[in-house]
Amino acid sequence: EEFLIRSRARVYTLADLENSVITVRDKTPILVKNIATVKLGAALKRGDGSFNEQSGVVATIQKQPNANTLEVTRRIETTLVELKSTLPPDVTIDTKAFQQADFITRAVGNVNRSLVEGGVMVTIILFIFLWNFRTTFISLTAIPLSLITAILAMNYFGLSVNTMTLGGLAIAIGELVDDAIVDVENVFRRLKQNAKLQRPEPIISVIYRASSEIRNSIVFATLIIVLVFLPLFSLSGFEGRMFAPLAFAYVISILASLAVALTVTPVLCYYLLGNSEQLKTDHDSFIVTWLKRHYLKVLNWTLRHPFQIISVSAAMLFLAISVVPLMGREFLPPFNEGSLNININLPPGSSLVESNRIGNIVESNLHKTPEVASTTRRTGRAELDEHAAGVNT
C-alpha cells in the first residue's frame, strides 16, 4: 500500500521530513522516521505499461477532429519507421496494438465486397430473366456509368470514399439498372412486333417510339425516389454529417442511371438489337415462362376476391404500425471493432507494484484465450499526463 502525507510546514532538509509529526498517540508524537526510512531518490513512478506481458511504453496518439484517420495512421507509421533507427537494437515498436484505421479499412472492405457481390447478383438475375446476352449487356452498362458519374461528383464536392458513400452506392446498385431494364424490354418487345410486320418500319423510329412510351414513367419514378432522400440533406449535427454522404451518393447514382437510360440505352439498342436474330422468336427464359403461367392464376384469384386482399393488406399494415412502438430504439447499433477495453480499479491506496501484479495476472489469463491476438496494459498515468489517474487504476 501507499499513503499520502500532507504537511503545511516548510521542509529544507531530510531531517525536517524525518521529524515531521504524523499523529499523536497517548500524548506522544509519532514522527515519520518512526515508521519509515527517509532518503533522497528518483521520483516515484506513477504509471507503468506493458505489451503482451512484456514491459513497454504505451503511447496514445489522437488525431485532430478534421484529420483523415487513414492518412494520419500512414504518416505515423512512416515516422516510427524512421525513428526506429535511432533506438537501441533491443527496442521494438509495435503499432498494431489498437488502430481505428483497422476498423475503418475493414468496414470499407466489407462494403466494397458487398458492392461487388451485389453487382454479380444483379448480373446473374438479369441474365436469368432476360435470357439474352445483348439485352443483359445493355442493361448492365448503367451500373459502371452511373457509379463513375457518382464518384466524379463526390470528388468534385470534396467527399471521400467511406462506409457511408459506399453504402449509398451499394444500396443503389440494384436500382441502377431499373430504368435501363424498362427501356430495353419495351424496345425489344416493339422490335419483335415490328419484325413480324410485312412492311417493317425503320428500326430507329421503332426505338424512338418505344423509348418515348416509357420515358415519363421512368422519369417520374426516379424523381419520386430522389424526393424521398432529399430530407436527409436537411439534417444537422452528427446525423447530417453521417447520412448526408449516403444520400448524396445514392441520389447522384440514381440520377446518373436515369440519364444513361434516356441517352446511352437507346443507342446501344439500335446497334445491338436492331438486327438480332432473336427478334424473330418469342422464346422466353424458363423462369419467365413459369412465372407467366402461374401468375395468371394468382391474378385471376385476386381479382375475384378483392375484399380478402384488401382486408389482409389492411391487417398487415395495422400489425406493422402496432409493432413499431414495441421495438427497441438506439441511435447506432453496437459496433465490433475487434478490441475489448477492460478497466480495473483497485482499492484506493494500492501501490503501483500491487496494481502491476494484478494487471499481469489479468494479461496472463487473457492470453489463454485463443481468440486474443495481443494485449496492452496501462497502469496509472504518465509523468506529464493531464489525467489525474491513480496508480490503483
XYZ file of C-alpha atoms in Angstrom:
393
model
C 0.000 0.000 0.000
C 0.954 3.632 -0.240
C -0.135 6.548 1.937
C -0.276 10.239 1.171
C 1.276 12.516 3.836
C 0.449 16.203 3.558
C 2.277 18.820 5.592
C 1.945 22.584 5.746
C 5.418 23.068 7.208
C 8.417 24.146 5.175
C 10.937 21.415 4.522
C 14.596 22.181 3.821
C 16.444 19.015 4.821
C 15.860 15.306 5.237
C 15.836 15.851 8.995
C 12.852 18.159 8.598
C 10.980 15.352 6.905
C 12.108 12.755 9.420
C 10.892 14.886 12.310
C 7.540 15.672 10.737
C 4.688 14.699 13.040
C 2.170 12.284 11.565
C -0.121 11.882 14.549
C -0.161 11.884 18.340
C -0.814 8.760 20.402
C -1.027 8.876 24.217
C 0.370 12.383 24.157
C 3.400 11.064 22.273
C 4.055 12.396 18.732
C 4.591 9.826 16.007
C 7.259 11.043 13.604
C 7.901 9.994 10.027
C 11.265 8.497 10.990
C 9.474 6.233 13.482
C 7.619 4.377 10.754
C 9.637 4.933 7.563
C 13.072 5.494 6.132
C 13.554 8.910 4.561
C 16.141 9.276 1.791
C 16.753 11.083 -1.468
C 15.992 9.204 -4.670
C 14.395 9.342 -8.081
C 10.807 10.497 -8.437
C 8.363 7.695 -7.813
C 6.766 6.152 -10.846
C 3.106 6.999 -11.135
C 2.421 4.678 -14.023
C 3.591 1.655 -15.974
C 2.755 -0.193 -19.155
C 3.184 -3.500 -20.914
C 2.539 -5.168 -24.253
C 1.887 -8.901 -24.411
C 3.062 -9.298 -20.799
C 6.371 -7.545 -21.579
C 7.367 -4.177 -20.115
C 6.815 -1.382 -22.556
C 5.950 2.246 -23.152
C 2.344 2.752 -24.248
C 1.834 5.871 -26.362
C -1.656 7.016 -27.375
C -1.966 9.329 -30.375
C -5.208 11.177 -31.102
C -5.868 12.942 -34.378
C -7.397 16.377 -34.843
C -11.192 16.404 -35.468
C -10.997 17.091 -39.215
C -7.971 14.926 -39.965
C -8.217 11.765 -42.052
C -7.675 8.720 -39.852
C -6.106 6.572 -42.561
C -3.717 9.326 -43.654
C -2.702 10.128 -40.065
C -2.068 6.435 -39.363
C 0.042 6.055 -42.504
C 2.199 9.074 -41.672
C 2.659 7.976 -38.052
C 3.838 4.532 -39.135
C 6.256 6.139 -41.607
C 7.635 8.379 -38.856
C 8.029 5.461 -36.441
C 9.991 3.508 -39.042
C 12.396 6.443 -39.307
C 12.552 6.692 -35.502
C 13.406 3.005 -35.148
C 16.939 3.575 -36.446
C 17.678 5.931 -33.527
C 16.610 3.457 -30.832
C 18.707 0.715 -29.193
C 18.711 -2.606 -31.075
C 16.719 -4.421 -28.389
C 13.828 -1.912 -28.520
C 10.931 -2.850 -30.788
C 7.995 -0.724 -31.930
C 4.582 -2.307 -32.423
C 1.847 -0.139 -33.940
C -0.851 -2.804 -34.183
C -1.972 -2.782 -30.555
C -5.012 -0.648 -31.375
C -5.701 1.275 -34.560
C -9.016 2.783 -35.566
C -7.676 2.624 -39.110
C -8.013 -1.173 -38.979
C -11.735 -0.900 -38.229
C -12.204 1.705 -40.977
C -10.275 -0.360 -43.525
C -12.215 -3.484 -42.597
C -15.551 -1.656 -42.799
C -14.733 -0.113 -46.183
C -13.551 -3.507 -47.419
C -16.812 -5.124 -46.315
C -18.861 -2.507 -48.145
C -16.662 -2.875 -51.228
C -17.209 -6.619 -51.161
C -20.956 -6.110 -50.773
C -20.888 -3.736 -53.731
C -19.129 -6.313 -55.913
C -21.347 -9.167 -54.726
C -24.443 -7.064 -55.399
C -23.246 -6.333 -58.920
C -22.611 -10.020 -59.575
C -26.053 -10.982 -58.261
C -27.714 -8.320 -60.411
C -25.873 -9.654 -63.463
C -26.907 -13.253 -62.813
C -30.553 -12.405 -62.113
C -30.761 -10.144 -65.158
C -29.473 -12.851 -67.466
C -31.767 -15.492 -65.946
C -34.854 -13.353 -66.507
C -33.913 -11.691 -69.797
C -32.233 -14.818 -71.220
C -30.485 -12.649 -73.778
C -26.850 -11.646 -73.682
C -27.336 -8.409 -75.589
C -30.231 -7.072 -73.518
C -28.356 -8.050 -70.350
C -25.238 -6.228 -71.526
C -27.199 -3.082 -72.417
C -28.899 -3.052 -69.018
C -25.654 -3.612 -67.124
C -23.896 -0.667 -68.777
C -25.935 1.559 -66.462
C -24.011 0.264 -63.431
C -20.425 1.319 -64.296
C -21.515 4.546 -65.987
C -23.672 5.553 -63.018
C -21.006 4.642 -60.464
C -18.325 6.558 -62.374
C -20.592 9.606 -62.521
C -21.305 9.384 -58.788
C -17.605 9.053 -57.909
C -16.693 12.048 -60.094
C -19.435 14.098 -58.426
C -18.227 13.032 -54.973
C -14.684 14.060 -55.859
C -15.902 17.423 -57.187
C -17.773 18.200 -53.966
C -14.908 17.018 -51.747
C -16.463 13.808 -50.416
C -14.205 10.888 -49.569
C -14.736 7.196 -50.210
C -16.004 5.924 -46.862
C -18.536 3.468 -45.491
C -21.434 5.917 -45.892
C -20.757 6.914 -49.512
C -20.006 3.317 -50.453
C -23.138 2.286 -48.573
C -25.176 4.694 -50.693
C -23.723 3.168 -53.857
C -24.320 -0.363 -52.551
C -27.964 0.432 -51.776
C -28.425 1.871 -55.259
C -26.673 -0.968 -57.115
C -29.900 -2.878 -57.716
C -31.830 0.205 -58.809
C -29.208 1.452 -61.247
C -30.453 -0.996 -63.872
C -34.188 -0.420 -63.284
C -34.635 2.398 -65.789
C -32.431 0.683 -68.362
C -34.311 -2.629 -67.994
C -37.685 -0.971 -68.538
C -36.349 0.785 -71.622
C -34.593 -2.287 -73.042
C -37.569 -4.609 -72.531
C -40.008 -2.219 -74.168
C -37.660 -1.588 -77.096
C -37.019 -5.316 -77.523
C -40.760 -6.057 -77.451
C -41.517 -3.364 -80.044
C -38.696 -4.562 -82.271
C -40.134 -8.100 -82.145
C -43.554 -6.799 -83.154
C -42.025 -4.731 -85.937
C -40.042 -7.707 -87.271
C -43.294 -9.650 -87.806
C -44.840 -6.944 -89.981
C -44.915 -7.377 -93.730
C -43.508 -3.868 -94.082
C -41.315 -3.244 -91.048
C -40.740 0.342 -90.036
C -37.240 1.811 -89.725
C -35.522 0.471 -86.633
C -34.563 3.907 -85.364
C -38.214 5.005 -85.489
C -39.337 1.936 -83.540
C -36.678 2.506 -80.881
C -37.613 6.194 -80.602
C -41.310 5.451 -80.093
C -40.597 2.586 -77.686
C -38.332 4.782 -75.559
C -40.847 7.635 -75.633
C -43.623 5.341 -74.381
C -41.921 4.704 -71.059
C -39.964 7.962 -70.724
C -42.441 9.707 -68.444
C -42.811 6.617 -66.260
C -39.104 6.175 -65.540
C -38.535 9.916 -65.079
C -41.365 10.268 -62.564
C -40.414 7.052 -60.748
C -36.792 8.174 -60.394
C -37.726 11.678 -59.239
C -40.047 10.237 -56.581
C -37.200 8.093 -55.236
C -34.911 11.137 -55.186
C -37.529 13.200 -53.336
C -37.693 10.556 -50.605
C -33.976 11.055 -49.870
C -33.934 14.857 -50.041
C -34.929 15.347 -46.349
C -31.666 13.680 -45.332
C -29.795 16.723 -46.670
C -31.578 18.951 -44.146
C -30.260 17.011 -41.148
C -27.846 18.976 -38.982
C -25.205 17.977 -36.486
C -23.826 14.466 -36.315
C -26.842 12.969 -38.096
C -26.324 15.228 -41.097
C -22.601 14.515 -41.325
C -23.359 10.805 -41.193
C -26.345 10.361 -43.517
C -25.894 13.227 -45.999
C -22.956 11.495 -47.812
C -25.032 8.307 -48.110
C -27.985 10.222 -49.557
C -25.711 12.185 -51.899
C -24.055 9.067 -53.336
C -27.426 7.344 -53.717
C -29.198 10.296 -55.371
C -26.353 11.075 -57.779
C -26.053 7.449 -58.895
C -29.830 7.155 -59.390
C -29.968 10.360 -61.444
C -26.988 9.141 -63.463
C -28.788 5.857 -64.190
C -31.785 7.856 -65.430
C -29.538 9.844 -67.762
C -27.984 6.603 -69.039
C -31.424 5.078 -69.678
C -32.527 8.137 -71.658
C -29.355 8.532 -73.734
C -26.968 5.574 -73.833
C -29.503 2.741 -73.652
C -31.450 3.651 -76.853
C -28.179 3.978 -78.777
C -26.981 0.559 -77.640
C -30.385 -0.900 -78.502
C -30.045 0.444 -82.034
C -26.622 -1.118 -82.589
C -27.057 -4.388 -80.672
C -30.753 -5.256 -81.053
C -31.677 -3.826 -84.428
C -30.609 -6.888 -86.415
C -30.744 -9.525 -83.687
C -31.902 -12.984 -84.764
C -33.953 -13.310 -81.570
C -36.370 -10.675 -82.858
C -37.961 -13.430 -84.912
C -38.653 -15.682 -81.908
C -40.968 -15.385 -78.897
C -38.881 -17.633 -76.671
C -38.647 -16.544 -73.006
C -36.464 -17.929 -70.262
C -37.845 -20.914 -68.373
C -38.326 -18.798 -65.235
C -40.296 -16.116 -67.082
C -42.406 -18.808 -68.770
C -43.133 -20.432 -65.396
C -43.974 -17.089 -63.796
C -46.337 -16.127 -66.602
C -48.190 -19.416 -66.313
C -48.642 -19.251 -62.530
C -49.065 -15.501 -62.237
C -52.166 -15.664 -64.412
C -53.804 -17.998 -61.885
C -52.825 -15.766 -58.950
C -54.033 -12.641 -60.742
C -57.402 -14.189 -61.578
C -57.879 -15.258 -57.951
C -57.015 -11.825 -56.549
C -59.398 -10.098 -58.973
C -62.211 -12.425 -57.882
C -61.531 -11.826 -54.158
C -60.808 -8.100 -53.753
C -62.276 -7.909 -50.229
C -59.948 -10.602 -48.864
C -56.883 -8.966 -50.439
C -57.731 -5.517 -49.069
C -58.534 -6.949 -45.622
C -55.250 -8.849 -45.380
C -53.289 -5.792 -46.547
C -55.015 -3.550 -44.001
C -54.416 -6.088 -41.220
C -50.713 -6.332 -42.067
C -50.434 -2.533 -42.124
C -52.136 -2.275 -38.727
C -49.879 -5.016 -37.336
C -46.756 -3.248 -38.583
C -47.852 0.065 -37.043
C -48.634 -1.689 -33.753
C -45.239 -3.388 -33.571
C -43.197 -0.209 -34.147
C -43.688 1.221 -30.603
C -42.597 -2.116 -29.124
C -39.293 -2.167 -30.982
C -36.120 -1.008 -29.256
C -34.618 2.349 -30.136
C -30.987 3.368 -30.351
C -29.031 5.875 -32.400
C -26.454 3.408 -33.712
C -26.168 -0.381 -33.481
C -23.276 -1.784 -31.435
C -20.004 -1.993 -33.360
C -17.483 -4.798 -33.171
C -14.105 -3.138 -33.611
C -12.243 -6.315 -32.770
C -10.961 -4.880 -29.476
C -12.062 -5.006 -25.843
C -11.334 -2.453 -23.106
C -11.139 -3.762 -19.535
C -10.993 -1.259 -16.661
C -9.784 -2.487 -13.264
C -9.905 -0.266 -10.177
C -8.097 -1.477 -7.077
C -8.887 -0.063 -3.613
C -7.521 3.473 -3.082
C -4.047 3.336 -1.590
C -2.967 0.296 -3.595
C 0.633 0.631 -4.725
C 1.890 0.561 -8.288
C 3.613 -2.752 -7.568
C 0.324 -4.318 -6.498
C -1.510 -2.846 -9.487
C 1.121 -4.270 -11.838
C 0.819 -7.673 -10.188
C -2.949 -7.753 -10.679
C -2.575 -6.447 -14.231
C -0.071 -9.189 -15.093
C -2.484 -11.825 -13.796
C -5.273 -10.442 -15.982
C -2.995 -10.339 -19.039
C -1.841 -13.897 -18.438
C -5.423 -15.150 -18.233
C -6.410 -13.244 -21.369
C -3.598 -14.843 -23.378
C -5.002 -18.256 -22.502
C -7.953 -17.419 -24.767
C -7.142 -18.464 -28.384
C -9.094 -15.548 -29.857
C -6.899 -12.948 -28.108
C -4.199 -11.766 -30.513
C -2.441 -9.241 -28.263
C -2.873 -7.298 -25.031
C -1.797 -3.827 -23.989
C -1.876 -2.660 -20.376
C -1.589 0.838 -18.990
C -1.452 1.325 -15.213
C -1.644 4.711 -13.513
C -0.597 7.663 -15.626
C 2.406 9.061 -17.414
C 4.622 11.633 -15.706
C 3.184 14.613 -17.589
C -0.270 13.175 -18.199
C -3.080 15.682 -17.701
C -5.431 12.987 -16.394
C -5.231 12.566 -12.624
C -5.408 8.780 -12.606
C -4.155 6.974 -9.523
C -1.759 4.057 -9.598
C -4.639 1.844 -8.491
C -6.283 2.022 -11.960
